[in-house]
Tab-separated table of C-alpha atoms and ligand atoms in Angstrom:
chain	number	residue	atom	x	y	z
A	1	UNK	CA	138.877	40.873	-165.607
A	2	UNK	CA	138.833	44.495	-167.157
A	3	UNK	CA	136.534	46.718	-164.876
A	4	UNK	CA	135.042	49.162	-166.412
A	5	UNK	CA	135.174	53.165	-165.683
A	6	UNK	CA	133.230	56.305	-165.823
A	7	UNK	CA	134.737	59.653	-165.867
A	8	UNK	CA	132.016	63.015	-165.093
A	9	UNK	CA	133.802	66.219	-166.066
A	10	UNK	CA	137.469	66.236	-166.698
A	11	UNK	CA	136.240	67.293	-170.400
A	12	UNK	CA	138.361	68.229	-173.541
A	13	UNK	CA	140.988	70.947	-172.448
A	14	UNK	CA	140.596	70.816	-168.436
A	15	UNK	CA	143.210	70.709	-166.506
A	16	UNK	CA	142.854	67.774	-164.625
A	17	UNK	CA	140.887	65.288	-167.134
A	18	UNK	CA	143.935	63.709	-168.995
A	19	UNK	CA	146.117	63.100	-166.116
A	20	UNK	CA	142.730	61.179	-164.889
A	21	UNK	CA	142.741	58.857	-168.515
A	22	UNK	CA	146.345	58.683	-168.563
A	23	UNK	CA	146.247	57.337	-165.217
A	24	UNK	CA	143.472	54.868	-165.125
A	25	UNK	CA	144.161	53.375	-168.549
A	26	UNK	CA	147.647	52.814	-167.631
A	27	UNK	CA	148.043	49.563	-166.401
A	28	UNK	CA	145.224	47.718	-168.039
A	29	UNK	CA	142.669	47.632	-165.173
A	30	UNK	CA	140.287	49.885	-166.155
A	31	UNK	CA	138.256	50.440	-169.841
A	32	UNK	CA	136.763	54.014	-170.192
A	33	UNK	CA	132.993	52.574	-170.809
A	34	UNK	CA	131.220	56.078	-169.723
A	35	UNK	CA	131.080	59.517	-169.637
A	36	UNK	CA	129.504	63.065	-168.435
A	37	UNK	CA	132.785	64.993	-169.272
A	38	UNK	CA	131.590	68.539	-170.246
A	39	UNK	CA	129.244	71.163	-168.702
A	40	UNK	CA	127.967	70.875	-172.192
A	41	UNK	CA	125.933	68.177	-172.705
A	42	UNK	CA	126.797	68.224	-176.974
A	43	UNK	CA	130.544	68.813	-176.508
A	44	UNK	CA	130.757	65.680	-173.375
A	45	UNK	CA	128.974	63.254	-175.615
A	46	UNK	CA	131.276	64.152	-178.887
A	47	UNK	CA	134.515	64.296	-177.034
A	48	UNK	CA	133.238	60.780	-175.257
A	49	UNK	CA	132.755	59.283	-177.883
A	50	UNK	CA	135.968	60.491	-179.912
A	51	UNK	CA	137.809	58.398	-176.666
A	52	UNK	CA	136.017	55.296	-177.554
A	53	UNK	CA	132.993	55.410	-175.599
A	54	UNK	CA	130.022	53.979	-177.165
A	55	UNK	CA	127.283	56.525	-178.562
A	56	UNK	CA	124.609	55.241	-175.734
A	57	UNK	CA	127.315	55.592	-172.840
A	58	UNK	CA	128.605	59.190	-173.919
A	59	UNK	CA	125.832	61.143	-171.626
A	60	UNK	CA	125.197	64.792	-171.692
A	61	UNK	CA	125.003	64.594	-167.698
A	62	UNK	CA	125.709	62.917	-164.453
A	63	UNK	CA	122.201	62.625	-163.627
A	64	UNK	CA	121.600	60.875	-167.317
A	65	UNK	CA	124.648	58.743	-166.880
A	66	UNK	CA	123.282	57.648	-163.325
A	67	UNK	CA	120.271	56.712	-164.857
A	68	UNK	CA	121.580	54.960	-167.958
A	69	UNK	CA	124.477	52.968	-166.359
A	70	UNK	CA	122.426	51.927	-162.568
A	71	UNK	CA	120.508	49.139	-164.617
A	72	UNK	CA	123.418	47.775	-166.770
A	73	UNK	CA	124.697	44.476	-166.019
A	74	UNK	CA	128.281	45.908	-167.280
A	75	UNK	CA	127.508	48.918	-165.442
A	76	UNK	CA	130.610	51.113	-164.607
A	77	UNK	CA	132.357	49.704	-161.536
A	78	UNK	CA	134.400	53.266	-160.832
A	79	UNK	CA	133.324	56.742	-161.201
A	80	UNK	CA	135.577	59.546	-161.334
A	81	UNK	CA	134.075	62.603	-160.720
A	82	UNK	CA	136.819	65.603	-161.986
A	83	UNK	CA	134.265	68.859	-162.430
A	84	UNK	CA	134.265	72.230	-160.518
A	85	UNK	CA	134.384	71.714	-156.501
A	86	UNK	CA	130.949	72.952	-155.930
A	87	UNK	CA	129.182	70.127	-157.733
A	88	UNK	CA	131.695	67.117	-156.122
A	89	UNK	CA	129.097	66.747	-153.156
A	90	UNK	CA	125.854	65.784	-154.970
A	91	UNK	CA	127.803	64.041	-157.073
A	92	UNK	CA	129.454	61.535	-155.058
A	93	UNK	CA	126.726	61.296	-152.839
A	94	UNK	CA	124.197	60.186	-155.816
A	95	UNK	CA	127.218	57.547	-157.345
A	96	UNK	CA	127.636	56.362	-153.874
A	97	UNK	CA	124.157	55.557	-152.945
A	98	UNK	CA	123.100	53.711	-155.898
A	99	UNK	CA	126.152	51.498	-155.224
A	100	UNK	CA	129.334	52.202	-157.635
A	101	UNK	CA	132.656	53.093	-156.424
A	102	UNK	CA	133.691	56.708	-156.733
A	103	UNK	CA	137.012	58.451	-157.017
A	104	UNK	CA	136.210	62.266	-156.120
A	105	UNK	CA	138.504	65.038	-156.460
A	106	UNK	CA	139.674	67.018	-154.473
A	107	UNK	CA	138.114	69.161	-152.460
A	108	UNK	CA	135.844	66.354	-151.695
A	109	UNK	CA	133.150	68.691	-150.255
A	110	UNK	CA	132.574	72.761	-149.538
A	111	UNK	CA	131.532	71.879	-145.756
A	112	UNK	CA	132.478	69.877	-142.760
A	113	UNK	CA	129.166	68.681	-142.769
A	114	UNK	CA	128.269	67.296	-146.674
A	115	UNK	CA	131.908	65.587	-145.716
A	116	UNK	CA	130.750	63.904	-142.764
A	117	UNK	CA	127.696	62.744	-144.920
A	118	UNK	CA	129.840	61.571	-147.712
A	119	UNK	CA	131.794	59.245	-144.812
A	120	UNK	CA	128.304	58.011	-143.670
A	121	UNK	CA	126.934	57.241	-147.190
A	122	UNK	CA	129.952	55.489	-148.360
A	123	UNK	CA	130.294	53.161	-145.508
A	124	UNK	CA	126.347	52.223	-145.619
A	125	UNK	CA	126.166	51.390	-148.844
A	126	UNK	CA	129.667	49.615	-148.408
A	127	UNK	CA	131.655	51.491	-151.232
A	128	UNK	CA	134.606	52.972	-151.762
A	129	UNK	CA	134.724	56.513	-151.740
A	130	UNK	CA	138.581	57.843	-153.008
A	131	UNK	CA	139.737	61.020	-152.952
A	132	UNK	CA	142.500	62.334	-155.539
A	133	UNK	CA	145.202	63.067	-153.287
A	134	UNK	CA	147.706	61.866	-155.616
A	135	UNK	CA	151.053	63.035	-154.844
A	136	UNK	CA	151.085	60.571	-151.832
A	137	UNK	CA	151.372	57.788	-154.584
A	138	UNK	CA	154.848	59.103	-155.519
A	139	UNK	CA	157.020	56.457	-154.947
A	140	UNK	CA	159.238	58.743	-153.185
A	141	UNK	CA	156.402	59.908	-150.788
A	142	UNK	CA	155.766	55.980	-149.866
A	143	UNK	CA	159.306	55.421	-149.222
A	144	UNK	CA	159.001	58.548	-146.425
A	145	UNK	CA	156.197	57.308	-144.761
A	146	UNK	CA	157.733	53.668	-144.875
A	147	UNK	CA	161.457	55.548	-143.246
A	148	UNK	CA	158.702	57.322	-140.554
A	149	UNK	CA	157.292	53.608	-139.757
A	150	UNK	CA	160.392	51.323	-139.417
A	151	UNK	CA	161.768	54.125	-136.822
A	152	UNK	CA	164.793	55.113	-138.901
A	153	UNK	CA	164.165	59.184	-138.023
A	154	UNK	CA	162.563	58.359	-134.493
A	155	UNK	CA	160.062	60.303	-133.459
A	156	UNK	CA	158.930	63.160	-135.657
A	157	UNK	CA	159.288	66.831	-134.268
A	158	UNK	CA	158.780	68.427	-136.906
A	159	UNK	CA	156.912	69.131	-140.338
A	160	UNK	CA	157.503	72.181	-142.797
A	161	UNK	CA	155.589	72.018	-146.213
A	162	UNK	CA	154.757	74.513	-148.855
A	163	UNK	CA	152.836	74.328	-151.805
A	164	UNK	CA	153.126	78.125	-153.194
A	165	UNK	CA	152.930	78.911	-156.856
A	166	UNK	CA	153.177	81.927	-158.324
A	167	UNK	CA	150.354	81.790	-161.585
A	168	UNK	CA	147.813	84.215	-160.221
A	169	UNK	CA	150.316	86.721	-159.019
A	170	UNK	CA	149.714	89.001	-161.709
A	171	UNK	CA	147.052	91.228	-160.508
A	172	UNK	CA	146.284	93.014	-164.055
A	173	UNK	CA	144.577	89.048	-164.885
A	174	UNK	CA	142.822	88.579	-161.430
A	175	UNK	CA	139.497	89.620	-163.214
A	176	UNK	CA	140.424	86.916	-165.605
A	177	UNK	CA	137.194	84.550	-165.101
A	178	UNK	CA	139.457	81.098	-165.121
A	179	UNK	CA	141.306	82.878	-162.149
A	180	UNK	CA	138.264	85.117	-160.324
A	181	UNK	CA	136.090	82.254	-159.211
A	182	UNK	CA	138.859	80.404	-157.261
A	183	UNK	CA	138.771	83.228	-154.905
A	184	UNK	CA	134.919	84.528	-155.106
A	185	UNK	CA	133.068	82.596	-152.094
A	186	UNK	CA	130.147	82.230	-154.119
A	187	UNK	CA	132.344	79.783	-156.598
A	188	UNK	CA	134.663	78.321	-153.811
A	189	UNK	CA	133.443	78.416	-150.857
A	190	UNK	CA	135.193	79.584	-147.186
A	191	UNK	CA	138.730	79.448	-148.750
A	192	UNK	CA	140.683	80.203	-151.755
A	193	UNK	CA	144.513	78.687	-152.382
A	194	UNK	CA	143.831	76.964	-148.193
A	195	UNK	CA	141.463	74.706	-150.007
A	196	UNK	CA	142.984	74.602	-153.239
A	197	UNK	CA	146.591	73.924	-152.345
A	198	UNK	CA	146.863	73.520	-148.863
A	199	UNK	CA	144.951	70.709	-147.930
A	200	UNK	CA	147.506	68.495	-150.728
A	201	UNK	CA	150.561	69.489	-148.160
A	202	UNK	CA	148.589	69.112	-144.928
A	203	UNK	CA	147.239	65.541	-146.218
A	204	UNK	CA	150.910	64.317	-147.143
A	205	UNK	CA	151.781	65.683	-143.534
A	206	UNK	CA	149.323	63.239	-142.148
A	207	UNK	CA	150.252	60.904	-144.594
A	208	UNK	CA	153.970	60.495	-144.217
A	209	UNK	CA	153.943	61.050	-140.290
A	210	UNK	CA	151.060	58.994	-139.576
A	211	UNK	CA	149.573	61.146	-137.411
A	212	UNK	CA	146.455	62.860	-137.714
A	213	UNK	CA	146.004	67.118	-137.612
A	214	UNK	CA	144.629	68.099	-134.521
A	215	UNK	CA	144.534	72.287	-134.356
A	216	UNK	CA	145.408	74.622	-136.593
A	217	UNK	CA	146.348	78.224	-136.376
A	218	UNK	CA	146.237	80.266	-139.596
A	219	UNK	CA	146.978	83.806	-140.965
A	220	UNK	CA	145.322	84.398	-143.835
A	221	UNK	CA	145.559	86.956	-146.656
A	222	UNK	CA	144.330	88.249	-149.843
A	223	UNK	CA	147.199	90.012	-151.400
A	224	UNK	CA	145.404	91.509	-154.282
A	225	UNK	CA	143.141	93.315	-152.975
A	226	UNK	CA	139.915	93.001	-154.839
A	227	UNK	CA	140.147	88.582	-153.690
A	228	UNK	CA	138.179	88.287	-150.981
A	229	UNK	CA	139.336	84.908	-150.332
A	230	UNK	CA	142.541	84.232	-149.655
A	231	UNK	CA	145.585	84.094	-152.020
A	232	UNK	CA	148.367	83.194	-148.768
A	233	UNK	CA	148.159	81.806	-146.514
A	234	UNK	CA	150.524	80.636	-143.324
A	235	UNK	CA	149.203	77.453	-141.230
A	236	UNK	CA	150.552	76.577	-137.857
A	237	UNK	CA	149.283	72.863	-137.069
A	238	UNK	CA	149.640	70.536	-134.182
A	239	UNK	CA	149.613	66.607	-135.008
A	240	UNK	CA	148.868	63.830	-132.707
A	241	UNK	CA	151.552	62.370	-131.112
A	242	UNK	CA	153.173	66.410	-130.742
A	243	UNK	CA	154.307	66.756	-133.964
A	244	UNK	CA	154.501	70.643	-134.724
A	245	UNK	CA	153.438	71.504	-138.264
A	246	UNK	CA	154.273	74.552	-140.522
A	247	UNK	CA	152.601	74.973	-143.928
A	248	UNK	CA	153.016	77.768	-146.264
A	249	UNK	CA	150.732	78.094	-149.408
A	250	UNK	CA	150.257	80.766	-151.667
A	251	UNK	CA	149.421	81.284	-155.396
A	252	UNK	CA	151.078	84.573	-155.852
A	253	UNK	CA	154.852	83.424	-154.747
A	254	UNK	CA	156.291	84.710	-158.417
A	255	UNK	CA	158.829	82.676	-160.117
A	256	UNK	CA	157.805	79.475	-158.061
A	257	UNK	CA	155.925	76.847	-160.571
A	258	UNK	CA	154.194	74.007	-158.763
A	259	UNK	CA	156.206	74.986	-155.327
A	260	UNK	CA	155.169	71.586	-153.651
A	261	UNK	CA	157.552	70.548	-151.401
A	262	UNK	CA	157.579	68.464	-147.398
A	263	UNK	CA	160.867	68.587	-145.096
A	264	UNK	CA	160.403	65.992	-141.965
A	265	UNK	CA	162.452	66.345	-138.766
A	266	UNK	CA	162.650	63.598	-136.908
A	267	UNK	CA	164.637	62.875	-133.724
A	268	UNK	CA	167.340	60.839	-135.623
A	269	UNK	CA	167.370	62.271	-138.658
A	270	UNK	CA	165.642	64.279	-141.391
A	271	UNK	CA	164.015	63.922	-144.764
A	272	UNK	CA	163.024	66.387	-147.400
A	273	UNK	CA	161.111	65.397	-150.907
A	274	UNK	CA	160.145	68.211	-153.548
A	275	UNK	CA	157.339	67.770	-156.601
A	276	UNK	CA	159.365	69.214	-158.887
A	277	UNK	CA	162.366	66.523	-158.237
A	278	UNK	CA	159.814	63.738	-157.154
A	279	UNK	CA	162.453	61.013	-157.942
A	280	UNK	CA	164.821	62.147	-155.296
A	281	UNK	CA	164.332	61.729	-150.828
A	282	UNK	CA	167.361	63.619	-149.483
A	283	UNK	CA	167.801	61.929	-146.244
A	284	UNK	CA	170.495	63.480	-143.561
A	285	UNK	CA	170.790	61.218	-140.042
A	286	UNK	CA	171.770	62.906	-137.231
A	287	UNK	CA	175.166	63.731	-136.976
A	288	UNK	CA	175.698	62.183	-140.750
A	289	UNK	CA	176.278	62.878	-144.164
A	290	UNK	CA	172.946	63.695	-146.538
A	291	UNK	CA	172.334	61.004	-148.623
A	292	UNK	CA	169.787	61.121	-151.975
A	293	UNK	CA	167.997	58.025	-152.452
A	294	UNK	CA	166.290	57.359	-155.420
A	295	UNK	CA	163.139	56.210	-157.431
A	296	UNK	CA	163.951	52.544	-158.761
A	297	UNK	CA	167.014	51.734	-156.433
A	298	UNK	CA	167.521	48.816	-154.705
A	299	UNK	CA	166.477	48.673	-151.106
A	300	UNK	CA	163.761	50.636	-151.351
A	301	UNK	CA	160.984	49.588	-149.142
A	302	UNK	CA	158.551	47.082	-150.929
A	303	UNK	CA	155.552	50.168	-151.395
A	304	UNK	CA	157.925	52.127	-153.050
A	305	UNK	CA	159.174	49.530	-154.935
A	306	UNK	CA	156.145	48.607	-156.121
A	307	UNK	CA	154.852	52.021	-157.283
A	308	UNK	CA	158.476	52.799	-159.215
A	309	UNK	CA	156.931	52.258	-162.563
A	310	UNK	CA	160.059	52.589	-164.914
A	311	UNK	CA	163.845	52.249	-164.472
A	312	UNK	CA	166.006	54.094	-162.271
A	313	UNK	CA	166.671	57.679	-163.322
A	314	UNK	CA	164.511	57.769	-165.966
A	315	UNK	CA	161.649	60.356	-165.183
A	316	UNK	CA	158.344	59.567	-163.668
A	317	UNK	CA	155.933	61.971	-162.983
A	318	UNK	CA	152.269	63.181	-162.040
A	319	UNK	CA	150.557	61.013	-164.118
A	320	UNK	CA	152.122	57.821	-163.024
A	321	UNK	CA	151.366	58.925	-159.513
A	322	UNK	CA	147.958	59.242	-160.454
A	323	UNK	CA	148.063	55.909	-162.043
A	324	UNK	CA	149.481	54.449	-158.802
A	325	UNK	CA	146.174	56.225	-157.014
A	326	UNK	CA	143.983	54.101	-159.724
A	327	UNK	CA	146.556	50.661	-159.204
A	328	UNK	CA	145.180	50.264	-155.806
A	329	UNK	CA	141.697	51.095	-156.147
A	330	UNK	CA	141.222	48.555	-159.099
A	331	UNK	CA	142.484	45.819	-156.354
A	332	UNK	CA	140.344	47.516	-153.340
A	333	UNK	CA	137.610	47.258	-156.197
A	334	UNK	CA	138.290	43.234	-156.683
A	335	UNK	CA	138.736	42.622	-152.687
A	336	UNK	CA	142.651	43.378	-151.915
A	337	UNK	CA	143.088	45.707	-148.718
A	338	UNK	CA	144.829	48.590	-149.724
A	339	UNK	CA	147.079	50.513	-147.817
A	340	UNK	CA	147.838	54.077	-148.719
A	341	UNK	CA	144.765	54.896	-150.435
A	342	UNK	CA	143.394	58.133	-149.935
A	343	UNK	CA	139.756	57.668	-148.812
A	344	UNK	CA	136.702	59.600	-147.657
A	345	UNK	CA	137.787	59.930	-143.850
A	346	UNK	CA	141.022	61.939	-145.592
A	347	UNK	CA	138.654	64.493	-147.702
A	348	UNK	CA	136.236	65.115	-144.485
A	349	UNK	CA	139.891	65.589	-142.232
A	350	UNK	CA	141.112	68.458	-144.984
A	351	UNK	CA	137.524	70.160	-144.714
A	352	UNK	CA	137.678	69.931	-141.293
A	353	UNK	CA	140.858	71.673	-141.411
A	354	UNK	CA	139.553	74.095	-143.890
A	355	UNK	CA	137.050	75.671	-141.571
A	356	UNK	CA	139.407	75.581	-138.630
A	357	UNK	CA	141.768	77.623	-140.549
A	358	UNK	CA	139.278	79.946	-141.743
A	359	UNK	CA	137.942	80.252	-137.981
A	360	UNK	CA	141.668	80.937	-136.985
A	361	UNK	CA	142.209	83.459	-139.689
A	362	UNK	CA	139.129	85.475	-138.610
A	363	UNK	CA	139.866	85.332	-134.813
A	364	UNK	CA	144.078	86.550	-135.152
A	365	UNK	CA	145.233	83.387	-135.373
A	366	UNK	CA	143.618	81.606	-132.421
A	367	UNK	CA	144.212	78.234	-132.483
A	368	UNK	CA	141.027	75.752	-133.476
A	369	UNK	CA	140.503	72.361	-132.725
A	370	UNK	CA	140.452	70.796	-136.685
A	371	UNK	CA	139.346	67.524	-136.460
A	372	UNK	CA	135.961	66.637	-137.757
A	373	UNK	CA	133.641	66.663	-134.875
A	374	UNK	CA	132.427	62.390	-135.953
A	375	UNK	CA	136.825	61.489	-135.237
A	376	UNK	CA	136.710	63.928	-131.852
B	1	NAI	P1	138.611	72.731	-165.309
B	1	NAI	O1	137.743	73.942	-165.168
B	1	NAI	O2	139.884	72.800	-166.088
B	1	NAI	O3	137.728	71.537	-165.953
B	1	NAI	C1	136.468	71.152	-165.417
B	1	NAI	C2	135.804	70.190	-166.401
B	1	NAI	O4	134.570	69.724	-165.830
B	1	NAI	C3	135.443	70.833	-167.736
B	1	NAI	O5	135.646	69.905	-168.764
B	1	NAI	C4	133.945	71.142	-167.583
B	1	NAI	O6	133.256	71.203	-168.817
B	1	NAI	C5	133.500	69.954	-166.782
B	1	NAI	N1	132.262	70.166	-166.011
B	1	NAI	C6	131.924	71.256	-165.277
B	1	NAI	N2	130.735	71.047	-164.677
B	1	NAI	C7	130.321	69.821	-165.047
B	1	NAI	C8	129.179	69.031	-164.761
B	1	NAI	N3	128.205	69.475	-163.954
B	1	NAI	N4	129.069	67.796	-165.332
B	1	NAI	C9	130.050	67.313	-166.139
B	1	NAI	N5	131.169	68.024	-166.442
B	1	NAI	C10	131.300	69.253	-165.896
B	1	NAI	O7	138.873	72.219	-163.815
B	1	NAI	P2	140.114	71.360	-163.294
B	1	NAI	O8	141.225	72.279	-162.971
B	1	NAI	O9	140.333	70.180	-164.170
B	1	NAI	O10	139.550	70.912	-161.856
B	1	NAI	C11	138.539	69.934	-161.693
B	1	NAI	C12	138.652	69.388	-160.272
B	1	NAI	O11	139.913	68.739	-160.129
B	1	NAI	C13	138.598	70.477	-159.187
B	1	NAI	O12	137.865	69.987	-158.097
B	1	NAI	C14	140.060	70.674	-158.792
B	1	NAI	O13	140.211	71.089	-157.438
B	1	NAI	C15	140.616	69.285	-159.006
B	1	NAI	N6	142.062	69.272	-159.314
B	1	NAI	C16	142.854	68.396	-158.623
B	1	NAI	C17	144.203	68.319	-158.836
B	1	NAI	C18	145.019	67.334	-158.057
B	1	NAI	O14	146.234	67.505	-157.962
B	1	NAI	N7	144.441	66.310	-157.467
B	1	NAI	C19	144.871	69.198	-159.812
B	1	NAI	C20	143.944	70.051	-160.557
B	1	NAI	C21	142.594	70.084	-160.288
């Protein structure tokens, strides 16, 4: 059985939007039934309906679409909600209660507290609320956390991740409006690139190492001047079980492009994975030889076997990984546990962290007890 999907925002020319349709159209699962995909209402029902969508499903709003798919028998069973961050909350929330499944983007919320409320909501009404943290469905990523689990690096010591890009580095287009808002607190909220590109590499810490963030210590700083928020930023973090965590992010690192990349120490041995070579795990045991495993080789563990989408050496990217994020929710959607799937409790941990780092930033680097107050 096809179930049927909803998409609000993610409109023609976003950023985000087509790796969403690529993604959940991949595999079969899903049929893109309705829409809300522009801030204009007459541009989201025309570019709806130029994907297929039927004229009375193409909506010129969330609120319209609630209304028009809540008393449909074929009523969407998934909602993606891809717009600005601001608008993610009221969103979700609204899906949520009147009883679909959502996939939200990241950052789920702008506060701790709308992401504690999103937790609550979702598990009364007894949906699943996802959040797009999509480079843990690499099948690269999976095979870490699978090398962390079956003991083959021991304990881990250590994690050092960056996600610094260098594409709002030029200050002469900071006033450009596509860049100013990310860093205007009015349009983003506490944090700028923290939020933005931070909380990917601090997820994928907790993700690989299985272990959750418990303080953070942060240095923050707006390199150009007239950002208030932050453009770089340096996070110290401390992970249950006494893993130490470093995590650089910036978005004015010149000459790096997407600049995501995790390195994981363990006490036998060490692992590093990059986003711009997502194929590749270079693996180095103690006292031993690096070795590169790769996407599609035999003896990978079964996860990252199963996400591998096309033959070895042949390229798979960000939209596959996204695909993989939509793979498992179309079986947590028919019943099948999951696990791996980025949920709720994952987007309220990253705002958490968010405010601690903010909190840090302000008081020299102090270090802030980051776990949302509902998980202390
Ligand atoms: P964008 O500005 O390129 O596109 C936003 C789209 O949402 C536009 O089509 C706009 O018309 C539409 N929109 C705005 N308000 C709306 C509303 N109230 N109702 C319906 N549609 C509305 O933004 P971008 O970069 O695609 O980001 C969207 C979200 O995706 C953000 O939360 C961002 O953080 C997240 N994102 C996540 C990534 C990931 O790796 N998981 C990568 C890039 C973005």
């Amino acid at each position: 059985m096809k179930l049927n999907w909803g998409m609000i925002g993610g409109g023609e020319g976003s950023q985000i939007g087509p790796a969403h349709r690529l993604g959940a159209l991949a595999d079969g699962n899903f049929t893109l039934s309705a829409g809300a995909l522009d801030h204009d209402a007459d541009k989201g029902r025309a570019y709806a309906q130029r994907l297929g969508v039927a004229p009375d499903r193409a909506y010129g709003d969330w609120r319209e679409m609630l209304a028009g798919e809540r008393g449909r028998n074929d009523r969407v069973n998934l909602v993606t909600v891809a717009t600005p961050n601001a608008t993610h909350f009221e969103i979700t929330k609204a899906f949520l209660e009147a009883g679909f499944h959502v996939l939200c983007e990241k950052p789920m919320t702008m506060t701790v507290e709308e992401g504690e409320e999103i937790v609550r909501v979702a598990r009364a009404a007894g949906r699943i609320c996802a959040v797009n943290y999509c480079y843990s469905a690499y099948p690269m990523v999976r095979e870490m956390r699978a090398l962390v689990r079956s003991g083959q690096i021991g304990r881990v010591r250590l994690v050092v991740t960056n996600f610094s890009h260098g594409h709002h580095g030029d200050a002469t287009d900071a006033d450009n409006p596509r860049v100013r808002w990310r860093y205007d607190p009015a349009m983003a909220g506490v944090s700028g690139q923290f939020a933005d590109c931070g909380i990917h590499a601090l997820h994928m810490a907790s993700f690989i190492t299985g272990n959750e963030v418990e303080t953070v210590s942060a240095d923050f700083a707006s390199t150009i001047p007239s950002r208030v928020l932050e453009d770089d930023a340096m996070v110290n973090f401390r992970m249950a079980g006494g893993t130490v965590g470093r995590l650089w992010t910036s978005s004015v690192a010149i000459g790096r492009q997407h600049g995501f990349d995790i390195q994981v120490f363990g006490e036998t041995g060490g692992m590093r994975w990059a986003s711009e070579q997502p194929n590749q795990v270079y693996y180095t045991p103690v006292g031993g030889r690096t070795q590169i495993m790769e996407k599609g080789e035999a003896g990978l563990s079964s996860d990252a076997a199963r996400l591998s989408r096309v033959a070895i050496a042949h390229p798979e990217g960000f939209p596959l990984a996204v695909a993989n994020i939509y793979v498992d929710l179309a079986a947590a959607i028919r019943g099948e546990a999951r696990d791996g799937l980025p949920l709720a409790e994952d987007g309220l941990r990253s705002m958490a962290a968010v405010y601690a780092a903010v909190a840090s930033a302000r008081a020299d680097g102090a270090w802030i007890d980051a776990r949302p107050p509902i998980f202390r």
